[in-house]
Amino acid sequence: MRHKSTELMGTIKAFVEEYYKNYRHSPSTTEIANAVGIARGTAYKYLLAMSDNGMIRYDGQQISTEQTEKVQTEFTSVALLGAVSCGAHTGGRAR
């Protein structure tokens, strides 16, 4: 395998983190490729190399970094029990 550019790895990682911050999920290889100007297959090979180097965690679908994992913990799902009022109050009584 040919040597991978550490500069391009940094660019990919920065894009993944920014994308995650905006959309709350990791980008596809196609979105990464389009963003950094490389072929989709090249993006995939870079993701594998970056995962092997410990820069990111990549399972073939989801990409995570230390930064994206911090964002994930900031948002927690909470079960809601009961009714939630919504809409404008008209002053009348419900029947």
C-alpha atoms as a PDB file:
ATOM      1  CA  MET A   1       0.000   0.000   0.000  1.00  0.00           C
ATOM      2  CA  ARG A   2       1.266   3.422  -0.894  1.00  0.00           C
ATOM      3  CA  HIS A   3       2.117   5.982   1.760  1.00  0.00           C
ATOM      4  CA  LYS A   4      -0.848   8.017   2.942  1.00  0.00           C
ATOM      5  CA  SER A   5      -0.593  11.787   3.271  1.00  0.00           C
ATOM      6  CA  THR A   6      -0.776  12.837   6.916  1.00  0.00           C
ATOM      7  CA  GLU A   7      -2.009  16.254   5.756  1.00  0.00           C
ATOM      8  CA  LEU A   8      -4.934  14.641   3.919  1.00  0.00           C
ATOM      9  CA  MET A   9      -5.656  12.469   6.960  1.00  0.00           C
ATOM     10  CA  GLY A  10      -5.903  15.622   9.057  1.00  0.00           C
ATOM     11  CA  THR A  11      -8.207  17.235   6.492  1.00  0.00           C
ATOM     12  CA  ILE A  12     -10.478  14.171   6.457  1.00  0.00           C
ATOM     13  CA  LYS A  13     -10.595  14.043  10.255  1.00  0.00           C
ATOM     14  CA  ALA A  14     -11.440  17.753  10.487  1.00  0.00           C
ATOM     15  CA  PHE A  15     -14.207  17.324   7.902  1.00  0.00           C
ATOM     16  CA  VAL A  16     -15.670  14.331   9.751  1.00  0.00           C
ATOM     17  CA  GLU A  17     -15.721  16.259  13.039  1.00  0.00           C
ATOM     18  CA  GLU A  18     -17.294  19.367  11.496  1.00  0.00           C
ATOM     19  CA  TYR A  19     -19.860  17.266   9.618  1.00  0.00           C
ATOM     20  CA  TYR A  20     -20.773  15.401  12.809  1.00  0.00           C
ATOM     21  CA  LYS A  21     -21.159  18.659  14.708  1.00  0.00           C
ATOM     22  CA  ASN A  22     -23.603  19.939  12.062  1.00  0.00           C
ATOM     23  CA  TYR A  23     -25.587  16.775  11.272  1.00  0.00           C
ATOM     24  CA  ARG A  24     -25.176  14.530  14.370  1.00  0.00           C
ATOM     25  CA  HIS A  25     -24.022  11.560  12.307  1.00  0.00           C
ATOM     26  CA  SER A  26     -20.876  10.656  10.425  1.00  0.00           C
ATOM     27  CA  PRO A  27     -20.534  11.445   6.715  1.00  0.00           C
ATOM     28  CA  SER A  28     -20.500   8.811   3.985  1.00  0.00           C
ATOM     29  CA  THR A  29     -17.329   8.014   2.062  1.00  0.00           C
ATOM     30  CA  THR A  30     -18.884   9.794  -0.929  1.00  0.00           C
ATOM     31  CA  GLU A  31     -19.443  12.957   1.125  1.00  0.00           C
ATOM     32  CA  ILE A  32     -15.863  12.800   2.416  1.00  0.00           C
ATOM     33  CA  ALA A  33     -14.486  12.234  -1.074  1.00  0.00           C
ATOM     34  CA  ASN A  34     -16.440  15.168  -2.517  1.00  0.00           C
ATOM     35  CA  ALA A  35     -15.443  17.457   0.345  1.00  0.00           C
ATOM     36  CA  VAL A  36     -11.698  16.825   0.119  1.00  0.00           C
ATOM     37  CA  GLY A  37     -11.452  16.241  -3.641  1.00  0.00           C
ATOM     38  CA  ILE A  38     -10.521  12.557  -3.827  1.00  0.00           C
ATOM     39  CA  ALA A  39     -12.131   9.405  -5.229  1.00  0.00           C
ATOM     40  CA  ARG A  40     -14.579   7.488  -3.033  1.00  0.00           C
ATOM     41  CA  GLY A  41     -12.310   4.408  -3.047  1.00  0.00           C
ATOM     42  CA  THR A  42      -9.393   6.557  -1.937  1.00  0.00           C
ATOM     43  CA  ALA A  43     -11.500   8.020   0.887  1.00  0.00           C
ATOM     44  CA  TYR A  44     -12.352   4.476   2.029  1.00  0.00           C
ATOM     45  CA  LYS A  45      -8.674   3.444   1.989  1.00  0.00           C
ATOM     46  CA  TYR A  46      -7.766   6.546   3.990  1.00  0.00           C
ATOM     47  CA  LEU A  47     -10.467   5.780   6.567  1.00  0.00           C
ATOM     48  CA  LEU A  48      -9.077   2.260   6.973  1.00  0.00           C
ATOM     49  CA  ALA A  49      -5.509   3.567   7.332  1.00  0.00           C
ATOM     50  CA  MET A  50      -6.622   6.227   9.812  1.00  0.00           C
ATOM     51  CA  SER A  51      -8.461   3.584  11.829  1.00  0.00           C
ATOM     52  CA  ASP A  52      -5.370   1.354  11.825  1.00  0.00           C
ATOM     53  CA  ASN A  53      -3.279   4.329  13.024  1.00  0.00           C
ATOM     54  CA  GLY A  54      -5.735   5.094  15.844  1.00  0.00           C
ATOM     55  CA  MET A  55      -6.703   8.527  14.481  1.00  0.00           C
ATOM     56  CA  ILE A  56     -10.350   7.519  14.188  1.00  0.00           C
ATOM     57  CA  ARG A  57     -12.590   4.565  14.872  1.00  0.00           C
ATOM     58  CA  TYR A  58     -14.202   3.197  11.720  1.00  0.00           C
ATOM     59  CA  ASP A  59     -16.330   0.073  11.487  1.00  0.00           C
ATOM     60  CA  GLY A  60     -17.045   0.281   7.765  1.00  0.00           C
ATOM     61  CA  GLN A  61     -20.072   2.526   8.341  1.00  0.00           C
ATOM     62  CA  GLN A  62     -19.723   4.821  11.346  1.00  0.00           C
ATOM     63  CA  ILE A  63     -16.733   7.076  11.942  1.00  0.00           C
ATOM     64  CA  SER A  64     -15.936   8.439  15.375  1.00  0.00           C
ATOM     65  CA  THR A  65     -13.157  10.523  16.870  1.00  0.00           C
ATOM     66  CA  GLU A  66     -12.494  11.788  20.372  1.00  0.00           C
ATOM     67  CA  GLN A  67     -14.260  15.015  19.371  1.00  0.00           C
ATOM     68  CA  THR A  68     -17.400  13.340  17.992  1.00  0.00           C
ATOM     69  CA  GLU A  69     -17.646  11.122  21.060  1.00  0.00           C
ATOM     70  CA  LYS A  70     -17.688  14.241  23.255  1.00  0.00           C
ATOM     71  CA  VAL A  71     -20.563  15.635  21.198  1.00  0.00           C
ATOM     72  CA  GLN A  72     -22.442  12.328  21.521  1.00  0.00           C
ATOM     73  CA  THR A  73     -22.310  12.480  25.328  1.00  0.00           C
ATOM     74  CA  GLU A  74     -23.648  16.045  25.415  1.00  0.00           C
ATOM     75  CA  PHE A  75     -27.030  14.859  24.121  1.00  0.00           C
ATOM     76  CA  THR A  76     -28.963  12.272  26.061  1.00  0.00           C
ATOM     77  CA  SER A  77     -32.315  10.749  25.208  1.00  0.00           C
ATOM     78  CA  VAL A  78     -34.838  10.911  28.004  1.00  0.00           C
ATOM     79  CA  ALA A  79     -38.076   8.957  28.157  1.00  0.00           C
ATOM     80  CA  LEU A  80     -41.107  11.137  28.633  1.00  0.00           C
ATOM     81  CA  LEU A  81     -44.094   9.930  30.572  1.00  0.00           C
ATOM     82  CA  GLY A  82     -47.478  11.622  30.374  1.00  0.00           C
ATOM     83  CA  ALA A  83     -48.906  14.298  28.099  1.00  0.00           C
ATOM     84  CA  VAL A  84     -47.129  17.312  26.680  1.00  0.00           C
ATOM     85  CA  SER A  85     -49.179  20.352  25.755  1.00  0.00           C
ATOM     86  CA  CYS A  86     -48.383  21.971  22.471  1.00  0.00           C
ATOM     87  CA  GLY A  87     -49.903  24.737  20.419  1.00  0.00           C
ATOM     88  CA  ALA A  88     -51.453  27.983  21.498  1.00  0.00           C
ATOM     89  CA  HIS A  89     -53.736  28.185  24.513  1.00  0.00           C
ATOM     90  CA  THR A  90     -57.117  29.539  23.433  1.00  0.00           C
ATOM     91  CA  GLY A  91     -58.486  30.173  26.909  1.00  0.00           C
ATOM     92  CA  GLY A  92     -61.336  27.713  26.453  1.00  0.00           C
ATOM     93  CA  ARG A  93     -61.748  24.434  28.258  1.00  0.00           C
ATOM     94  CA  ALA A  94     -61.143  21.139  26.585  1.00  0.00           C
ATOM     95  CA  ARG A  95     -64.271  18.986  26.372  1.00  0.00           C
END
